[in-house]
PDB file of C-alpha atoms (C1' of nucleotides) in Angstrom:
ATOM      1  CA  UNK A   1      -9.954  -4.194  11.910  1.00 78.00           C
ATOM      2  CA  UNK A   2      -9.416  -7.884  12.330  1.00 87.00           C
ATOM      3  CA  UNK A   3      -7.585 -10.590  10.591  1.00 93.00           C
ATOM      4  CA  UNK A   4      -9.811 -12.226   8.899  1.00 93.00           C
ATOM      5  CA  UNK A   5      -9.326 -15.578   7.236  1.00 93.00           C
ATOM      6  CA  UNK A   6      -9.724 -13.365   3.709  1.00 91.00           C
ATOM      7  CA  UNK A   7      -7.099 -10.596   4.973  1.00 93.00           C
ATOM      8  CA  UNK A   8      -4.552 -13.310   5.833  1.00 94.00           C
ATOM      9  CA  UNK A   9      -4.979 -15.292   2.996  1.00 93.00           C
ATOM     10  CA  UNK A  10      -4.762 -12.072   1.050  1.00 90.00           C
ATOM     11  CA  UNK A  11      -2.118 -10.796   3.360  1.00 93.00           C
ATOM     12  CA  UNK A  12       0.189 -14.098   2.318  1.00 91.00           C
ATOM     13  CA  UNK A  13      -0.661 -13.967  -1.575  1.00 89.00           C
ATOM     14  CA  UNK A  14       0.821 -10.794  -1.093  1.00 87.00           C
ATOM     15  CA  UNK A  15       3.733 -11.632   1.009  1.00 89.00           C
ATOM     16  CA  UNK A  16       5.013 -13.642  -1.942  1.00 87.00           C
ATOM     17  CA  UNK A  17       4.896 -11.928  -4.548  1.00 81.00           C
ATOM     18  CA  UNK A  18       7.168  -9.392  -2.431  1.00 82.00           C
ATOM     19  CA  UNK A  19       5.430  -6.799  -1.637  1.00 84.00           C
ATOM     20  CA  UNK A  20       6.508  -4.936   1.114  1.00 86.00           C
ATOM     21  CA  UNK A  21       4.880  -4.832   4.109  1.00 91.00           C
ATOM     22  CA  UNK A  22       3.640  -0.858   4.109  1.00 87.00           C
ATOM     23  CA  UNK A  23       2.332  -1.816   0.546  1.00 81.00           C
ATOM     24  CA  UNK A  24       0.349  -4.829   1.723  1.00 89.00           C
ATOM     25  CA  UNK A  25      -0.706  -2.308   4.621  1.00 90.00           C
ATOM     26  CA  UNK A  26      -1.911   0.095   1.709  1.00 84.00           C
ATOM     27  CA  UNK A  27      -3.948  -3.118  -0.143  1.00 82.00           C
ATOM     28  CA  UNK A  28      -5.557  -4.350   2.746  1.00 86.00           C
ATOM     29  CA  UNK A  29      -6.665  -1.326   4.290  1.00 81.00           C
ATOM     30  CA  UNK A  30      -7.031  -0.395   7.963  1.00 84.00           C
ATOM     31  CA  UNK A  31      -4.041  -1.725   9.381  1.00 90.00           C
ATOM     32  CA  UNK A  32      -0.050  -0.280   9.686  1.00 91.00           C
ATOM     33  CA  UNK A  33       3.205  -1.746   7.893  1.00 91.00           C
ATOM     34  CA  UNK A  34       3.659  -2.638  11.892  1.00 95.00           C
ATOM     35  CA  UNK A  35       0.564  -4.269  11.874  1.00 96.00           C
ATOM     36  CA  UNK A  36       1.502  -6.352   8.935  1.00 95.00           C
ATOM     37  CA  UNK A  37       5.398  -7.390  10.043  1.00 95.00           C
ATOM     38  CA  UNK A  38       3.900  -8.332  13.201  1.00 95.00           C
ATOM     39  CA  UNK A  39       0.958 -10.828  11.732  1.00 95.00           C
ATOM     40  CA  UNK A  40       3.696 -11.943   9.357  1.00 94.00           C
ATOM     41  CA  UNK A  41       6.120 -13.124  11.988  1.00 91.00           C
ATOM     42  CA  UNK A  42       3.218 -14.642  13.722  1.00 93.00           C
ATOM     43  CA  UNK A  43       2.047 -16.795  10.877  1.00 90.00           C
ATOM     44  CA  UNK A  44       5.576 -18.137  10.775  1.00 84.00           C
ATOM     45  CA  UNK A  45       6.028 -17.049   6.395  1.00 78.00           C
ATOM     46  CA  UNK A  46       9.146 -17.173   4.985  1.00 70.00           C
ATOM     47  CA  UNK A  47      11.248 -14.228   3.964  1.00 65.00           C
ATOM     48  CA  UNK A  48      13.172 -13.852   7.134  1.00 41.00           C
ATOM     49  CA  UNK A  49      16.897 -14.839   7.874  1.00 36.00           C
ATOM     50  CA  UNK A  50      18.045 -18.704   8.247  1.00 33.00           C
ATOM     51  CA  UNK A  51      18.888 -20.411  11.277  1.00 32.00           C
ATOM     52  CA  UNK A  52      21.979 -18.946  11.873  1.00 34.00           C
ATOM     53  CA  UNK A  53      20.442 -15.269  11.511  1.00 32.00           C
ATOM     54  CA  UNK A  54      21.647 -13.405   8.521  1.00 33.00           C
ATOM     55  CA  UNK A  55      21.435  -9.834   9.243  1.00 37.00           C
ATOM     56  CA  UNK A  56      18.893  -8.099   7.282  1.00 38.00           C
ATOM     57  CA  UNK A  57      21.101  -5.950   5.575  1.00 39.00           C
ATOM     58  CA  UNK A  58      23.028  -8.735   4.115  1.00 37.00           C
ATOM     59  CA  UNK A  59      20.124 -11.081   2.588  1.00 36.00           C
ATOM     60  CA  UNK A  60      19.666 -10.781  -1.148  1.00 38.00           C
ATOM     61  CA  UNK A  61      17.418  -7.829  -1.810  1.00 36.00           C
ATOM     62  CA  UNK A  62      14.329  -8.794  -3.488  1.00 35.00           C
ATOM     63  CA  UNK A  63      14.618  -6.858  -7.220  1.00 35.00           C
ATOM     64  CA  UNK A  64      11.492  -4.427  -7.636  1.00 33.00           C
ATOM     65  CA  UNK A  65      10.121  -5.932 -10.794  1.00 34.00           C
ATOM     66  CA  UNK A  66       7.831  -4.576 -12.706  1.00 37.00           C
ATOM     67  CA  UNK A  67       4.616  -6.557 -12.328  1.00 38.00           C
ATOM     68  CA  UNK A  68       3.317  -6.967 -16.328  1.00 42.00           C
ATOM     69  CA  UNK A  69       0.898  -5.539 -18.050  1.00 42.00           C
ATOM     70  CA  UNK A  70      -2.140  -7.075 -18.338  1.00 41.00           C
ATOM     71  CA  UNK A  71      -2.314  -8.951 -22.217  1.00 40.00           C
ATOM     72  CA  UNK A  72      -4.794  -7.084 -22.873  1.00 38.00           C
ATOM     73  CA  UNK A  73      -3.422  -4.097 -21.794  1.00 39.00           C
ATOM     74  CA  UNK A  74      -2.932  -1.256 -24.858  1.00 44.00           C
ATOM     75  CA  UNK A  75      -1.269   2.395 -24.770  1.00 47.00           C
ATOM     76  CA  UNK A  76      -4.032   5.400 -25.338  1.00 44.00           C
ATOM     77  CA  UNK A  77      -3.314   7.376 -28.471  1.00 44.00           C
ATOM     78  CA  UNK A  78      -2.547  10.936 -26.690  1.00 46.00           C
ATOM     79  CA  UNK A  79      -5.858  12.142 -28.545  1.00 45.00           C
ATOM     80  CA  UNK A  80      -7.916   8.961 -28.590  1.00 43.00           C
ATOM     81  CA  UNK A  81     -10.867   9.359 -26.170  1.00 43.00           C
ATOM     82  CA  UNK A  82     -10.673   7.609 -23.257  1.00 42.00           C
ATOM     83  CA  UNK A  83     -12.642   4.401 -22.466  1.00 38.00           C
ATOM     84  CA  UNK A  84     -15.168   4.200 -19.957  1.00 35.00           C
ATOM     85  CA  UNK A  85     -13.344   1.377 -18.377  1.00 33.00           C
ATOM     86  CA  UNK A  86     -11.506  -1.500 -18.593  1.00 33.00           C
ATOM     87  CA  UNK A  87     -10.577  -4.740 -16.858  1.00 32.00           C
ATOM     88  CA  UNK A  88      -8.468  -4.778 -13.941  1.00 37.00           C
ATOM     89  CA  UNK A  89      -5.824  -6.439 -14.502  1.00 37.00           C
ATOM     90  CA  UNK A  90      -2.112  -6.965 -12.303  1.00 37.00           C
ATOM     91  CA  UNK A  91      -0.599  -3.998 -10.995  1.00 39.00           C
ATOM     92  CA  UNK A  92       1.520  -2.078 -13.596  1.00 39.00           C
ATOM     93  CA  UNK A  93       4.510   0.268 -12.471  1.00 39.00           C
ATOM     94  CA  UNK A  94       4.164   3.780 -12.919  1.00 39.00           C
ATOM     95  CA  UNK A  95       7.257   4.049 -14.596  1.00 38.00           C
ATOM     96  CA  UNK A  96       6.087   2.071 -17.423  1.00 36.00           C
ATOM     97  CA  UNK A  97       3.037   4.048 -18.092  1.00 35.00           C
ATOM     98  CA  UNK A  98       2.840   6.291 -20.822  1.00 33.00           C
ATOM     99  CA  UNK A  99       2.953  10.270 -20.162  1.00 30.00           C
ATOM    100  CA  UNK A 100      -0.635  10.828 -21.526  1.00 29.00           C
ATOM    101  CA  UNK A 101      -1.903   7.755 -19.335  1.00 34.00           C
ATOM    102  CA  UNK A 102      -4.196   7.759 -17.032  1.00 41.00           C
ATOM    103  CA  UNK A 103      -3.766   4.785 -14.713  1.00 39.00           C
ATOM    104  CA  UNK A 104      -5.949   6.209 -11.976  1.00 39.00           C
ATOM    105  CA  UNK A 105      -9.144   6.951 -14.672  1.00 37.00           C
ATOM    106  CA  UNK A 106      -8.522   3.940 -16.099  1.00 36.00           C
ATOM    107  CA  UNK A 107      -9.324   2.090 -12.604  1.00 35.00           C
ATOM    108  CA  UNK A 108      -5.825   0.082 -12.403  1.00 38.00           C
ATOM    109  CA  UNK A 109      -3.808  -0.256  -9.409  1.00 41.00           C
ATOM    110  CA  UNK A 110      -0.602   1.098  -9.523  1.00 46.00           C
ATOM    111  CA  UNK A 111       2.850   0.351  -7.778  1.00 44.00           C
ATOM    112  CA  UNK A 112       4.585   3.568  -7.789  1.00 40.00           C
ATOM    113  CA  UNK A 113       8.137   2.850  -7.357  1.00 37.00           C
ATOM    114  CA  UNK A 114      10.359   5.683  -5.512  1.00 38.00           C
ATOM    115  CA  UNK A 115       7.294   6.931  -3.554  1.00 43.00           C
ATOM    116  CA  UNK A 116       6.151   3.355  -2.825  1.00 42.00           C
ATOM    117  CA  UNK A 117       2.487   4.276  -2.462  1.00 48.00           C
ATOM    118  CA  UNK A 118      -0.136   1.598  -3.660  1.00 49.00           C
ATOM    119  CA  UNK A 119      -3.646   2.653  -5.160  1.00 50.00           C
ATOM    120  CA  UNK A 120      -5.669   0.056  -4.662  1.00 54.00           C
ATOM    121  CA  UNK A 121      -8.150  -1.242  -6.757  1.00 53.00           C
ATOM    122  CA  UNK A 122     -10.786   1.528  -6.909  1.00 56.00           C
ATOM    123  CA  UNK A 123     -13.899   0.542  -5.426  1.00 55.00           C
ATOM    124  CA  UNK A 124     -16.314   2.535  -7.607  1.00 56.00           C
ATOM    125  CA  UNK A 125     -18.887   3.325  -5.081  1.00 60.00           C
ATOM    126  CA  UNK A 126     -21.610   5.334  -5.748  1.00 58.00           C
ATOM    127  CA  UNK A 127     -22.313   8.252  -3.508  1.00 66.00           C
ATOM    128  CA  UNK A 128     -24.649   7.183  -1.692  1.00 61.00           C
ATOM    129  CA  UNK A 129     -22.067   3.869  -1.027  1.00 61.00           C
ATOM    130  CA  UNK A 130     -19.573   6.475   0.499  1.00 62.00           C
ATOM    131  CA  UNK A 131     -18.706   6.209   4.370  1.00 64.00           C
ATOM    132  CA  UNK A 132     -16.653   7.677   6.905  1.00 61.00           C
ATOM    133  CA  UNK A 133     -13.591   5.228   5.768  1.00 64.00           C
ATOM    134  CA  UNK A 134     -14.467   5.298   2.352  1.00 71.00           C
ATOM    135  CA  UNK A 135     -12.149   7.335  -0.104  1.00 73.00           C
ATOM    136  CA  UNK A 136     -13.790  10.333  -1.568  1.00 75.00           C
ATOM    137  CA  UNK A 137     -11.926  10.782  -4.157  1.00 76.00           C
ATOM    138  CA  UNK A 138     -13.637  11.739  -7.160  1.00 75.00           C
ATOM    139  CA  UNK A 139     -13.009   9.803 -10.398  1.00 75.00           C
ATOM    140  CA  UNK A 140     -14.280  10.546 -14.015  1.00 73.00           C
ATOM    141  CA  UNK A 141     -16.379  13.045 -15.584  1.00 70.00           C
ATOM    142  CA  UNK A 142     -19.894  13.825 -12.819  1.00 70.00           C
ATOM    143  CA  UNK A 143     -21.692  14.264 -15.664  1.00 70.00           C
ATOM    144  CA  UNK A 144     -20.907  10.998 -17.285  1.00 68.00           C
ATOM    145  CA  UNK A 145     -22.586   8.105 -16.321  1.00 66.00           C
ATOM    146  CA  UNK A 146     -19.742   6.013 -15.333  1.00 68.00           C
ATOM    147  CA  UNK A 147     -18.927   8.619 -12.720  1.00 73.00           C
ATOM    148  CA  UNK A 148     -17.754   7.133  -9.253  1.00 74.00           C
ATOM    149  CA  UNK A 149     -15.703   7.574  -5.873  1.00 75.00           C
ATOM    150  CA  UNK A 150     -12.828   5.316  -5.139  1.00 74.00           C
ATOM    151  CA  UNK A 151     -14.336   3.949  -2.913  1.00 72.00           C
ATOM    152  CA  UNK A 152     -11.131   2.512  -1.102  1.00 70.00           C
ATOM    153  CA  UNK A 153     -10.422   2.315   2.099  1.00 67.00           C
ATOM    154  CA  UNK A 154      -9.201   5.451   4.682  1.00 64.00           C
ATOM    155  CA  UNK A 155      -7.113   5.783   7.108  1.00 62.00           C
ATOM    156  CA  UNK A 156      -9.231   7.386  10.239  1.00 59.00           C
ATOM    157  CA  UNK A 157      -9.516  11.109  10.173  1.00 59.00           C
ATOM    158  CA  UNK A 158      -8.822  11.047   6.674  1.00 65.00           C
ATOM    159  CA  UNK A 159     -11.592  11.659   3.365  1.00 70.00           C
ATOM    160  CA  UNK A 160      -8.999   9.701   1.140  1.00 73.00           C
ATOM    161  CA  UNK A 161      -6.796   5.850   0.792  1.00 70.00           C
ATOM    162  CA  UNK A 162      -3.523   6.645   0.870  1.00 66.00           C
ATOM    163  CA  UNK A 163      -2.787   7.230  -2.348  1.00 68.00           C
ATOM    164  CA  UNK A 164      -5.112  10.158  -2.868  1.00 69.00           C
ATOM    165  CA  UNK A 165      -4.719  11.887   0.253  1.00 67.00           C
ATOM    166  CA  UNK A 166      -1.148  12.112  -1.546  1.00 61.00           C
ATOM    167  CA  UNK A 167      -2.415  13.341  -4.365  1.00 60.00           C
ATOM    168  CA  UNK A 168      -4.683  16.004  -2.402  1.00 58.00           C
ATOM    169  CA  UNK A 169      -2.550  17.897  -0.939  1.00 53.00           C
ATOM    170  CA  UNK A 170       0.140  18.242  -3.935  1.00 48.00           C
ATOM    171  CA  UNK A 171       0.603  21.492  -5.896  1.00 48.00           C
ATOM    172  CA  UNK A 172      -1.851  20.893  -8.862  1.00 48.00           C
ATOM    173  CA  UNK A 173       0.998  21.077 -11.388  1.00 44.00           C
ATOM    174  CA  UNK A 174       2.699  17.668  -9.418  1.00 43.00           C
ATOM    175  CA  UNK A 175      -0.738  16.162  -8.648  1.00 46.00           C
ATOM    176  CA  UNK A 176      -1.084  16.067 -12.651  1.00 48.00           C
ATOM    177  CA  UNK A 177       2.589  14.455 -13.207  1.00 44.00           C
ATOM    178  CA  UNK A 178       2.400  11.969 -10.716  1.00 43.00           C
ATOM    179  CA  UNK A 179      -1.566  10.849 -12.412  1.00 41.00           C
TER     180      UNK A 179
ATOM    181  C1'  DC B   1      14.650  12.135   5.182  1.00 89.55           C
ATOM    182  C1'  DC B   2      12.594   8.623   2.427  1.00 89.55           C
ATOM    183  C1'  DC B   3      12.187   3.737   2.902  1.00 89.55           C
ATOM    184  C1'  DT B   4      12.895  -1.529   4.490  1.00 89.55           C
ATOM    185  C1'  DG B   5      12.053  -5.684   7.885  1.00 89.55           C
ATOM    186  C1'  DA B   6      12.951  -7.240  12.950  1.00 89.55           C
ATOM    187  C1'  DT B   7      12.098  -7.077  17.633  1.00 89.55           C
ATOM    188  C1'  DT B   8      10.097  -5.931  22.000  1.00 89.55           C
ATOM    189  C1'  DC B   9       6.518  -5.687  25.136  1.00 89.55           C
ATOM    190  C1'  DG B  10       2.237  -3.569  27.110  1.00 89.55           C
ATOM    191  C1'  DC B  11      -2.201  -4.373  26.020  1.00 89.55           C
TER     192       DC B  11
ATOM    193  C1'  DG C   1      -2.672 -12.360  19.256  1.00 89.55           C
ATOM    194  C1'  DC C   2      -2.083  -7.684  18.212  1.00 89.55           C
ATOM    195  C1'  DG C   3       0.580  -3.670  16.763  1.00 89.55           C
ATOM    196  C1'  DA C   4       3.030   0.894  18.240  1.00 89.55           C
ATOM    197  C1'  DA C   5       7.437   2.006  19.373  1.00 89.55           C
ATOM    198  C1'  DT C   6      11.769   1.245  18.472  1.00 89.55           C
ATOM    199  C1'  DC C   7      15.886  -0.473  16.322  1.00 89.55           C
ATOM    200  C1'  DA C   8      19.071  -1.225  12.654  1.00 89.55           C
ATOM    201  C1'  DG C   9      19.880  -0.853   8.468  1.00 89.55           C
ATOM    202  C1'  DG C  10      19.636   0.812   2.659  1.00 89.55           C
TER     203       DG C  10
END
DNA sequence: CCCTGATTCGC
DNA sequence: GCGAATCAGG
């Protein structure tokens, strides 16, 4: 996996909005938190310590905001039925997302504070799109037309992204809290 | 232990 | 240039 002028650019949009580097790793796909330090230091961004070196430890800690909701964005009614889809809009913490709601069906990506795992932006391949370094992870009802894979990127040696080789091999009564 | 970024150095 | 290994922290 290369750095392409689209990977940097992305790699730097993400950069400063503060992401950390592991979940820039998890967006782009295919590279390590290493990976991304190291092409960040390279490219020279900002972020580090002044002239004069202040220790990491010391520089004002970036606050873990809350990215907000889309506007559009709208709580499911617990029985409402759930839409086939919706616009993807900026990443939403999981904290803020209601018990009953389903950020992975509903196709958004989702900063999960306290585990710090990303999900990116599902892919919604078909499955005859699926590859080897495709995520398999199932996602809506098969028998439903809108039914797709994620579609996102995996690690080598692995059938899911990141965040659903997580979620694979939870007990099922976690894997449903932490959808 | 989980995580963070920083640095080194063989490739 | 790249990134794993390692370090030094929170």
């Amino acid at each position: 996996m290369n750095w392409t002028d689209e990977r940097v650019e992305k790699l730097k949009k993400l950069w400063s909005e503060g992401l950390s580097a592991s979940q820039i790793a998890a967006q782009l796909g295919g590279v390590s938190r290493n990976a991304v330090i190291g092409k960040v230091h390279r490219l020279n961004l900002p972020g580090r310590a002044k002239a004069g070196g202040t220790p990491a430890s010391a520089r004002p800690k970036r606050p873990a905001q809350a990215t907000p909701r889309p506007s559009n964005f709208t709580a499911r009614p617990a029985n409402a039925p759930r839409p086939v889809s919706r616009p993807v809009g900026n990443a939403i913490a999981k904290d803020e997302i209601d018990t009953d709601f389903d950020a992975q069906a509903e196709n958004l990506p989702v900063v999960i504070s306290g585990k710090n795992v990303v999900v990116p932006m599902s892919r919604k391949l078909e499955l005859t799109q699926l590859t080897e370094r495709t995520c398999k992870w199932p996602i809506g009802d098969p028998l439903n037309d809108d039914f797709h894979f994620c579609g996102c990127e995996s690690p080598d040696n692995s059938p899911y992204c990141t965040y659903h080789q997580r979620l694979a091999y939870q007990p099922s009564a976690e894997r449903r809290r932490a959808r």
